[in-house]
GROMACS .gro file of N, CA and C in nm:
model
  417
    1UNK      N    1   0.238  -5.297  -3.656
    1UNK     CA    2   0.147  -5.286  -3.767
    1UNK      C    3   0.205  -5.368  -3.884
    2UNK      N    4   0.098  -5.448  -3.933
    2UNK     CA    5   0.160  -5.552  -4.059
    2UNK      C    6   0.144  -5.500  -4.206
    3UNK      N    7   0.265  -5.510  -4.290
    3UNK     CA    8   0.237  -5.459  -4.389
    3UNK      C    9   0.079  -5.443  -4.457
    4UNK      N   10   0.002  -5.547  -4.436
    4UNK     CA   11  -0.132  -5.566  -4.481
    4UNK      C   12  -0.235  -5.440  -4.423
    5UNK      N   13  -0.221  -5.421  -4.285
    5UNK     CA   14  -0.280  -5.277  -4.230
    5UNK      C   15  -0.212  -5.181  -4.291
    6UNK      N   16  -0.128  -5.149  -4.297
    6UNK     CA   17  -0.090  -5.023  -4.420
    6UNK      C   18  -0.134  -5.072  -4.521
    7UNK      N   19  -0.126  -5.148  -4.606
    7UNK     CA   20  -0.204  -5.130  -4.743
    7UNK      C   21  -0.401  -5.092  -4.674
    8UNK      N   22  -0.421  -5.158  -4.638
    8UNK     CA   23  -0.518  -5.125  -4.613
    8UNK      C   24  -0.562  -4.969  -4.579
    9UNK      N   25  -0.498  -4.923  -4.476
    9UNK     CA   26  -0.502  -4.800  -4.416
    9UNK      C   27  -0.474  -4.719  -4.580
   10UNK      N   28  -0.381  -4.736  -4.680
   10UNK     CA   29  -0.371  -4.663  -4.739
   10UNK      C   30  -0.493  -4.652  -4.898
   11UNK      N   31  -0.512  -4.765  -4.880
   11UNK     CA   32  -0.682  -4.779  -4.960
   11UNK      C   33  -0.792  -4.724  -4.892
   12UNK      N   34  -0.822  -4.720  -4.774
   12UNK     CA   35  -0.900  -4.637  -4.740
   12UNK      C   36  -0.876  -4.498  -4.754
   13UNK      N   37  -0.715  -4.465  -4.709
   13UNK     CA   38  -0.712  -4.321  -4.745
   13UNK      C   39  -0.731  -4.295  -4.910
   14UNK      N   40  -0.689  -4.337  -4.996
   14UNK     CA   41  -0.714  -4.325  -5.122
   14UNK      C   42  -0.892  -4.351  -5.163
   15UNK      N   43  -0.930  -4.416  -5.083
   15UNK     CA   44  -1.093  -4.404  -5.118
   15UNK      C   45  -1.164  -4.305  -5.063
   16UNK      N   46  -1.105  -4.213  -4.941
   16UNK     CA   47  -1.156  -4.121  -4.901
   16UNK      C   48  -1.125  -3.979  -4.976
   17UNK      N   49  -0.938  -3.995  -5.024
   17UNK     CA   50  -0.920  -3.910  -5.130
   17UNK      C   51  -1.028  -3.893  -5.247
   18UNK      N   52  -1.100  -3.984  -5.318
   18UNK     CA   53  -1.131  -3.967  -5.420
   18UNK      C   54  -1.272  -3.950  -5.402
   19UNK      N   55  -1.371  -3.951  -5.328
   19UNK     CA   56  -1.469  -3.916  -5.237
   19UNK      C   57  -1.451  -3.765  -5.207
   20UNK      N   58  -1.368  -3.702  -5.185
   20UNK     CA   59  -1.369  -3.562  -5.125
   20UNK      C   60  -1.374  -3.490  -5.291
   21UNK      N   61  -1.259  -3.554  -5.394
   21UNK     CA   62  -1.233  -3.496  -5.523
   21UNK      C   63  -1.387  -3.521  -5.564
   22UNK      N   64  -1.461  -3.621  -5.559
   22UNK     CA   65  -1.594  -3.596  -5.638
   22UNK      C   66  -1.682  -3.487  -5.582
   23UNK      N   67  -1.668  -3.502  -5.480
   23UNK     CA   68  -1.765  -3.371  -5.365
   23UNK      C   69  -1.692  -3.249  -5.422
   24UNK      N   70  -1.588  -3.216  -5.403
   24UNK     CA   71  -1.525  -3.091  -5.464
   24UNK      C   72  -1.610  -3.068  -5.595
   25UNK      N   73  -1.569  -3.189  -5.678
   25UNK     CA   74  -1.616  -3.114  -5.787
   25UNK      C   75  -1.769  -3.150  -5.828
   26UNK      N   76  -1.824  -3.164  -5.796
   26UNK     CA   77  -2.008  -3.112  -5.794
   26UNK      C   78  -2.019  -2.988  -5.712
   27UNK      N   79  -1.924  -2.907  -5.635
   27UNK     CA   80  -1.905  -2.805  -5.626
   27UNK      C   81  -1.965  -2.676  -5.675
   28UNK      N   82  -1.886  -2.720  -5.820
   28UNK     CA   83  -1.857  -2.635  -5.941
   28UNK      C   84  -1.965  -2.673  -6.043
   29UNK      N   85  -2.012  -2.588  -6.158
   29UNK     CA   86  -2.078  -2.625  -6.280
   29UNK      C   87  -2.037  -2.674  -6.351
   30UNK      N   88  -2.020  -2.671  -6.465
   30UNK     CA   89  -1.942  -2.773  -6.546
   30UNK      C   90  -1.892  -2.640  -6.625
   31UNK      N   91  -1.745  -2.683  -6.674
   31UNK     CA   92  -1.655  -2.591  -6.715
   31UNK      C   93  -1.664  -2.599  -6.871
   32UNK      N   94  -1.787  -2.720  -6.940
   32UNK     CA   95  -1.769  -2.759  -7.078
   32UNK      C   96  -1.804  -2.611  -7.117
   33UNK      N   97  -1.861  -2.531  -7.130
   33UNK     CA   98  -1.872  -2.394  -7.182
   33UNK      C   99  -1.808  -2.252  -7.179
   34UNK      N  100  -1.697  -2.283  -7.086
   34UNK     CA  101  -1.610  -2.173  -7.046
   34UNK      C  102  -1.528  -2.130  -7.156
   35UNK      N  103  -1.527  -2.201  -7.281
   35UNK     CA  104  -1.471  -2.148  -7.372
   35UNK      C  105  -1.537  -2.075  -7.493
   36UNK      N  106  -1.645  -2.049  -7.469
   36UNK     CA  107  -1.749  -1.979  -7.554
   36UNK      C  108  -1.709  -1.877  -7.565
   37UNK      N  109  -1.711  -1.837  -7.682
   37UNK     CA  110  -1.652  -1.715  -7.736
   37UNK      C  111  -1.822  -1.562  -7.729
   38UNK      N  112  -1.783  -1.480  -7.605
   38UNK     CA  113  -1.922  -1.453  -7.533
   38UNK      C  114  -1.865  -1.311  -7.641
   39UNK      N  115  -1.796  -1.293  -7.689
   39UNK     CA  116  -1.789  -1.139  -7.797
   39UNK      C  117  -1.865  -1.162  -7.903
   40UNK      N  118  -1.861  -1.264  -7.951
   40UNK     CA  119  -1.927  -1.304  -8.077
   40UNK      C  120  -2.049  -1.312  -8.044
   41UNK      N  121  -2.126  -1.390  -7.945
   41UNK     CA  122  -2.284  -1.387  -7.878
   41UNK      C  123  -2.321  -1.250  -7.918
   42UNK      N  124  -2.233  -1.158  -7.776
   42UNK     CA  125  -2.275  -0.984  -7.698
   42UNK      C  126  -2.312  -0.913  -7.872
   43UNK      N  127  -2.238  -0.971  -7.964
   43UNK     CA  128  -2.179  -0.849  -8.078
   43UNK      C  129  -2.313  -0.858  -8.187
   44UNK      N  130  -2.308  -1.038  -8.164
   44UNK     CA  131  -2.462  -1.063  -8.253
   44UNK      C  132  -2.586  -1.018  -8.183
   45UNK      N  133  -2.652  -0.925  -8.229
   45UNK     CA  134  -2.801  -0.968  -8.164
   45UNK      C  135  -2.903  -1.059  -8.177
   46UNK      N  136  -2.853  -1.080  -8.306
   46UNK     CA  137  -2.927  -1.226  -8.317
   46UNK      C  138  -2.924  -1.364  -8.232
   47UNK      N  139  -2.798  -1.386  -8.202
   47UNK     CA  140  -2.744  -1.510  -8.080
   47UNK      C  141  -2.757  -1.444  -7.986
   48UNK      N  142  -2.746  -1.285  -7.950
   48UNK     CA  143  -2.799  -1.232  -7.816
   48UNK      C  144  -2.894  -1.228  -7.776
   49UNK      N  145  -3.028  -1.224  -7.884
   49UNK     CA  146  -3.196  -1.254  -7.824
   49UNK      C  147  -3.208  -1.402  -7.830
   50UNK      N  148  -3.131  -1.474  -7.901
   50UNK     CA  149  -3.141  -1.642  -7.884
   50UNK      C  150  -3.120  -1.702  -7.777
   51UNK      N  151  -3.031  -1.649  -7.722
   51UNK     CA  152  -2.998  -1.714  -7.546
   51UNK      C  153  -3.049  -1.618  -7.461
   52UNK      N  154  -3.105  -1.492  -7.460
   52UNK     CA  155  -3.186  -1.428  -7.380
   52UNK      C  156  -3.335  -1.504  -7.348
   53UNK      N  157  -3.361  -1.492  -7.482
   53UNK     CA  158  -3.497  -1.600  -7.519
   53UNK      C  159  -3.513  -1.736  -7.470
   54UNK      N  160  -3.414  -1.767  -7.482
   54UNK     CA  161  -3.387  -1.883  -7.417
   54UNK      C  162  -3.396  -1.900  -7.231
   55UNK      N  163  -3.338  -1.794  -7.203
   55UNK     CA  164  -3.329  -1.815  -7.062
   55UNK      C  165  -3.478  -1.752  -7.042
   56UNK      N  166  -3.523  -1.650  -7.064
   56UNK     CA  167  -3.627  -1.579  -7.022
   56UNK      C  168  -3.788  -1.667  -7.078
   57UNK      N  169  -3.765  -1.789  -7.109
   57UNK     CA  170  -3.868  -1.890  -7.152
   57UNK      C  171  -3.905  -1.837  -7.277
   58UNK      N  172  -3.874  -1.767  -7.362
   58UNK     CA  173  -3.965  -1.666  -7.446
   58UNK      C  174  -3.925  -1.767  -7.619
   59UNK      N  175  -3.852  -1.875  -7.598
   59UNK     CA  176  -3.759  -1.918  -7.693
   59UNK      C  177  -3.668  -2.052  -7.702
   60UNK      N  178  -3.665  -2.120  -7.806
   60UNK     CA  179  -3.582  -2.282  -7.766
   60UNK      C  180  -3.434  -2.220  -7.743
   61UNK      N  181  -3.375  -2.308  -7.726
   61UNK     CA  182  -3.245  -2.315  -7.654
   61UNK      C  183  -3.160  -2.436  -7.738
   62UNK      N  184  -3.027  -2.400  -7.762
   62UNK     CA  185  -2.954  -2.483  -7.774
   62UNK      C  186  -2.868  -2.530  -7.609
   63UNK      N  187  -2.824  -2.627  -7.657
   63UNK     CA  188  -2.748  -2.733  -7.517
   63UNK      C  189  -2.652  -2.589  -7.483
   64UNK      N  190  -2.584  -2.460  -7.506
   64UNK     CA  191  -2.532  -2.396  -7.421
   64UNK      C  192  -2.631  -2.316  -7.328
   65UNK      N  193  -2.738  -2.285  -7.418
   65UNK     CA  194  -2.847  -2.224  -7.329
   65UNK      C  195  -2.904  -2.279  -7.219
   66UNK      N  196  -2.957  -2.442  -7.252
   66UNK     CA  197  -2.982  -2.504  -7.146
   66UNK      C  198  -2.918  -2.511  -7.029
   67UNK      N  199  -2.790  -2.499  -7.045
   67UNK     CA  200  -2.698  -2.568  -6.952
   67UNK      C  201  -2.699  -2.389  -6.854
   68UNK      N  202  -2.719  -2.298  -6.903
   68UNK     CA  203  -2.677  -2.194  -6.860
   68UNK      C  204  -2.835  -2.187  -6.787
   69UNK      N  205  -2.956  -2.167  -6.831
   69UNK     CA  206  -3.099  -2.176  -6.828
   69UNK      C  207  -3.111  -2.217  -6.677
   70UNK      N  208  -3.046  -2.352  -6.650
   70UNK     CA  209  -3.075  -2.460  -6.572
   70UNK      C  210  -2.968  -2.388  -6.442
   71UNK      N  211  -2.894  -2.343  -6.448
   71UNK     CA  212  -2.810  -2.314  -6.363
   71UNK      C  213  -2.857  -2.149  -6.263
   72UNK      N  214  -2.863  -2.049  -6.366
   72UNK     CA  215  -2.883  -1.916  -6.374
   72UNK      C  216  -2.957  -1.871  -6.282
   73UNK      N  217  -3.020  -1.890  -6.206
   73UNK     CA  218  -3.113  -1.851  -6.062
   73UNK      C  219  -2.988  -1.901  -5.986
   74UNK      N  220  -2.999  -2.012  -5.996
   74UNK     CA  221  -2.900  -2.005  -5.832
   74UNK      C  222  -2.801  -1.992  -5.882
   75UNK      N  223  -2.713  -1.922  -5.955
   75UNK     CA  224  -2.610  -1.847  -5.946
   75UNK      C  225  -2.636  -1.700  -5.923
   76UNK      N  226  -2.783  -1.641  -5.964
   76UNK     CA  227  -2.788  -1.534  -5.917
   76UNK      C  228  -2.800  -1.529  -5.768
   77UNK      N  229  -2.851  -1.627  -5.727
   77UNK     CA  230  -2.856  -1.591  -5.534
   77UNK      C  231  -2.752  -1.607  -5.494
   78UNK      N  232  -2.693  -1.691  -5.526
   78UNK     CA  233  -2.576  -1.742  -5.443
   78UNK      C  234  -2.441  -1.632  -5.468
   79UNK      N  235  -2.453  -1.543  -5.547
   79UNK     CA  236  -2.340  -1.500  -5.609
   79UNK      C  237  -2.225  -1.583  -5.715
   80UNK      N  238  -2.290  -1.631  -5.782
   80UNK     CA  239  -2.233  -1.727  -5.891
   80UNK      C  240  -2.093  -1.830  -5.756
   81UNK      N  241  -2.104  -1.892  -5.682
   81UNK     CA  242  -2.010  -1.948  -5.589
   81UNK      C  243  -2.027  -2.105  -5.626
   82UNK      N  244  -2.082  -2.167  -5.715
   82UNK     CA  245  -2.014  -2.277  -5.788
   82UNK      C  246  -1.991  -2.228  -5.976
   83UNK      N  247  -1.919  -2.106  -6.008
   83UNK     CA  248  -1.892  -2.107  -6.075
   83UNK      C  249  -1.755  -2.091  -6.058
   84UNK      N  250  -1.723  -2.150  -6.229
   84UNK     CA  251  -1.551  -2.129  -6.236
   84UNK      C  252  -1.501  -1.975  -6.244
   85UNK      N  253  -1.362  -1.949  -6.226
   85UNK     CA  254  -1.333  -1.841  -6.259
   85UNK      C  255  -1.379  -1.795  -6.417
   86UNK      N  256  -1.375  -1.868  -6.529
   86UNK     CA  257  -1.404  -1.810  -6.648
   86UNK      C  258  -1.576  -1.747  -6.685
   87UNK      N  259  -1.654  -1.858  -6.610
   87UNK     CA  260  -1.799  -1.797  -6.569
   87UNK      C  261  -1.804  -1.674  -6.503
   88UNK      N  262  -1.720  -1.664  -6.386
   88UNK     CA  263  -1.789  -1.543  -6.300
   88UNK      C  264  -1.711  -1.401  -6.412
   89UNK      N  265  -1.573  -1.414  -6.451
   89UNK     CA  266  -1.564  -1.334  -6.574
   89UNK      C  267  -1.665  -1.282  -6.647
   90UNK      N  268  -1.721  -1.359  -6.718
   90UNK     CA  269  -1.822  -1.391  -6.823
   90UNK      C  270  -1.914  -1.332  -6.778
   91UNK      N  271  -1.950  -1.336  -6.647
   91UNK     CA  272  -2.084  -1.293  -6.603
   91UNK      C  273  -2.108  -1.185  -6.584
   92UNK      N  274  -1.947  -1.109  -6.559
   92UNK     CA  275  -1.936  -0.970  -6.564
   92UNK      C  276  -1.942  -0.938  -6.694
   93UNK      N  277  -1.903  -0.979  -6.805
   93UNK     CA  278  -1.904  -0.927  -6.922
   93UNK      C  279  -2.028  -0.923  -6.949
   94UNK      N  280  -2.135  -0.992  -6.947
   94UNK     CA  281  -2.259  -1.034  -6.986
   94UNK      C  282  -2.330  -0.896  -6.928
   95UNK      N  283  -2.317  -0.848  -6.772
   95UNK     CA  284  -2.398  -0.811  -6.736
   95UNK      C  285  -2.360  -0.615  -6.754
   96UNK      N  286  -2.247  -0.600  -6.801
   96UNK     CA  287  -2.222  -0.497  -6.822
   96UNK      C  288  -2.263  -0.457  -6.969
   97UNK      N  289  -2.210  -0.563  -7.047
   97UNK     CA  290  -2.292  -0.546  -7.193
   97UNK      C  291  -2.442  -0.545  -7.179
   98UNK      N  292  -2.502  -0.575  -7.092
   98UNK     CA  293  -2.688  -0.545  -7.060
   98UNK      C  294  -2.719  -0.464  -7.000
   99UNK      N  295  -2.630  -0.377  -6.909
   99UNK     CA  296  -2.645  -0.267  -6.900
   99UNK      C  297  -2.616  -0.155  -6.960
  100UNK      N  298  -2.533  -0.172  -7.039
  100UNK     CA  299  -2.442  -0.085  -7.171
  100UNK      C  300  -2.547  -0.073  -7.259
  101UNK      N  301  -2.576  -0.196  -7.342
  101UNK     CA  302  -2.621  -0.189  -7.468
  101UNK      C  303  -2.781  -0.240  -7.482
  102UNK      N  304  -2.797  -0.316  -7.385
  102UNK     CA  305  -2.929  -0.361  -7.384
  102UNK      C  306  -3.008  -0.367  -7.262
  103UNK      N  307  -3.033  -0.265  -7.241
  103UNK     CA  308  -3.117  -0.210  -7.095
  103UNK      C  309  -3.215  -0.337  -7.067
  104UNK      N  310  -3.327  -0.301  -7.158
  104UNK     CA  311  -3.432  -0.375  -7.179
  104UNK      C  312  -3.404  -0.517  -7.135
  105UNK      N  313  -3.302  -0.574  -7.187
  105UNK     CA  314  -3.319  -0.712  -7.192
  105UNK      C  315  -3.274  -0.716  -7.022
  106UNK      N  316  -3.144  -0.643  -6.999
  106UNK     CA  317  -3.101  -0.654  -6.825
  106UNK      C  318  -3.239  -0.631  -6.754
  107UNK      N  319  -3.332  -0.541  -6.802
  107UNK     CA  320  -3.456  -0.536  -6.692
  107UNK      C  321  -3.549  -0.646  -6.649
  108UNK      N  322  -3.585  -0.688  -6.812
  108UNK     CA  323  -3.671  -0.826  -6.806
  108UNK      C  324  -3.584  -0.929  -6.742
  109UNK      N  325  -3.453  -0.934  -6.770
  109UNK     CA  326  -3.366  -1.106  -6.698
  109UNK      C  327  -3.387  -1.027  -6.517
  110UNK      N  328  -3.386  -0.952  -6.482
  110UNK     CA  329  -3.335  -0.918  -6.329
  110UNK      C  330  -3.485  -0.880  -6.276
  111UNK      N  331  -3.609  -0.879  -6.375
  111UNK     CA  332  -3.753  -0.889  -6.319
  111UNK      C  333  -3.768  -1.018  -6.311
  112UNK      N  334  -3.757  -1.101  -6.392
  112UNK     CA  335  -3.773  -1.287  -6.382
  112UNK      C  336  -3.704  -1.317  -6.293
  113UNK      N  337  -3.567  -1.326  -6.276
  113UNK     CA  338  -3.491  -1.384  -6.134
  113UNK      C  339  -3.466  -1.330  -6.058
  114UNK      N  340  -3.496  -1.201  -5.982
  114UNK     CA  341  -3.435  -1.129  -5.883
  114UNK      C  342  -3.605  -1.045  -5.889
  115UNK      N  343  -3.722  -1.012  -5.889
  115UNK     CA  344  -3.819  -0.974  -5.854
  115UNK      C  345  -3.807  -0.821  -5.761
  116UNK      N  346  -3.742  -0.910  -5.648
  116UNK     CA  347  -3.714  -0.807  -5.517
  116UNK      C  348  -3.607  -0.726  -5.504
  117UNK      N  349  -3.528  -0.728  -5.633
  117UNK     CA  350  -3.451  -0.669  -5.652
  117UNK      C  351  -3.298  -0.591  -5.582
  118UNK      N  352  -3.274  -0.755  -5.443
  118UNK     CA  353  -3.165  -0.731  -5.406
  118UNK      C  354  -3.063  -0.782  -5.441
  119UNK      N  355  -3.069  -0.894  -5.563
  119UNK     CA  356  -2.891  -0.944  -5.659
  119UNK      C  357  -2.884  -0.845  -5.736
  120UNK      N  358  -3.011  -0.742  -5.825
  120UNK     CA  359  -2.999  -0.642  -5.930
  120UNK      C  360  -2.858  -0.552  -5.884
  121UNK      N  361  -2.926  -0.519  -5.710
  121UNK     CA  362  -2.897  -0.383  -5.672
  121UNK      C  363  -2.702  -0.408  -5.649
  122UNK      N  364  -2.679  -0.543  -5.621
  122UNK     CA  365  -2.514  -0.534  -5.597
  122UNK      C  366  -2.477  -0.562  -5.702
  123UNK      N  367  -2.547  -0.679  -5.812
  123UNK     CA  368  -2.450  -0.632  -5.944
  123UNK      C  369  -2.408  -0.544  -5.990
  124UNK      N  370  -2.535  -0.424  -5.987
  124UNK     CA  371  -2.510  -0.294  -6.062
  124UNK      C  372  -2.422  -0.214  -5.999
  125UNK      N  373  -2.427  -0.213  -5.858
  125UNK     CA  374  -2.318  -0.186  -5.803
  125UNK      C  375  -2.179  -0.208  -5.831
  126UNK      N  376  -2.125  -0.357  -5.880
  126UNK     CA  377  -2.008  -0.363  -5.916
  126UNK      C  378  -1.958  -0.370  -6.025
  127UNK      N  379  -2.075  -0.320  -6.105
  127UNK     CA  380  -2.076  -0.312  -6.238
  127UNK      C  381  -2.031  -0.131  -6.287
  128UNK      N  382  -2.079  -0.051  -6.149
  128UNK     CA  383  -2.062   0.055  -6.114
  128UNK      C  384  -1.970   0.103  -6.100
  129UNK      N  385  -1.855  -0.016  -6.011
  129UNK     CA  386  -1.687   0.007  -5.963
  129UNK      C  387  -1.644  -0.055  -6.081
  130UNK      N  388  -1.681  -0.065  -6.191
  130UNK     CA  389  -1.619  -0.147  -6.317
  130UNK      C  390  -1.644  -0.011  -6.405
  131UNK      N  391  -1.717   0.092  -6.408
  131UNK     CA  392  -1.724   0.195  -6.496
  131UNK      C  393  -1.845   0.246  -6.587
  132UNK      N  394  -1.945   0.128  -6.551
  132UNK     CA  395  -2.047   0.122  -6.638
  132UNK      C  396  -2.160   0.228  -6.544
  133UNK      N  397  -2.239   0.315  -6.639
  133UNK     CA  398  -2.331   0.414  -6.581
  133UNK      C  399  -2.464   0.317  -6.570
  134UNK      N  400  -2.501   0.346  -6.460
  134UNK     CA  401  -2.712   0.235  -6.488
  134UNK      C  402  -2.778   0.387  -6.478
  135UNK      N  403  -2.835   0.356  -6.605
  135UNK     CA  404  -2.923   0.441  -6.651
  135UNK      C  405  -3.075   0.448  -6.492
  136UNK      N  406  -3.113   0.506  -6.509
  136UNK     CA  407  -3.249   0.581  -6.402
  136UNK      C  408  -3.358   0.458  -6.490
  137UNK      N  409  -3.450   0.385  -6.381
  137UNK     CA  410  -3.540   0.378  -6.420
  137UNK      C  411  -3.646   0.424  -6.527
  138UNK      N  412  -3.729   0.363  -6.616
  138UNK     CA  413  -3.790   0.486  -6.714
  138UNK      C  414  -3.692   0.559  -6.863
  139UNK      N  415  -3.547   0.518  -6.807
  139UNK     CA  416  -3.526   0.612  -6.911
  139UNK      C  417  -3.421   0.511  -7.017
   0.00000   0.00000   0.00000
């Protein structure tokens, strides 16, 4: 083998390396929002019906809403599985604070994307092994 087939051989491997790294990462969502400070959102209700509103069509959106808007169904089917670790965090925080504090709004987001009500039924479930009570239908 002539030096020239190893370089070669090793440009192809390096072009196949960087081919797999782009596939990897379209994977994932984009991590530009993982640093959102989601206490300050949960705490406001004001930025909490703004990005509710937002997702639930009811309302404009800023570029974090969108980005979340656009994603948010198929992370509910899929089990959030192109999200980062700081999202699927987040998502627990989100969804325990909507069952905690804002029923209403958890009912309307999980009637719009989940209808049939089988992502509702395992969130609440592990929202369940996390400590949070789901209130009874109606009440």
């Amino acid at each position: 083998m002539t030096i020239r087939n190893i370089e070669m051989m090793q440009l192809k491997f390096f072009f196949l390396l960087c081919c797999a790294a782009v596939a990897l990462a379209q994977d994932k969502y984009t991590g530009k929002y993982d640093n959102i400070d989601l206490d300050e959102i949960l705490q406001n209700r004001r930025l909490l019906l703004g990005y509710s509103n937002c997702v639930l069509d009811k309302g404009p959106c800023n570029a974090e809403g969108k980005e979340l808007r656009s994603h948010l169904e198929e992370a509910i089917n899929d089990g959030c599985s192109k999200c980062t670790d700081a999202q699927k965090k987040g998502a627990n925080k989100v969804i325990d604070h909507l069952i905690k504090n804002e029923l209403d709004i958890w009912r309307e987001m999980t009637a719009k994307f989940d209808p049939d009500g089988n992502f509702r039924r395992k969130y609440e479930a592990e929202a369940v092994k996390r400590g949070i009570i789901i209130p009874e239908e109606g009440a």
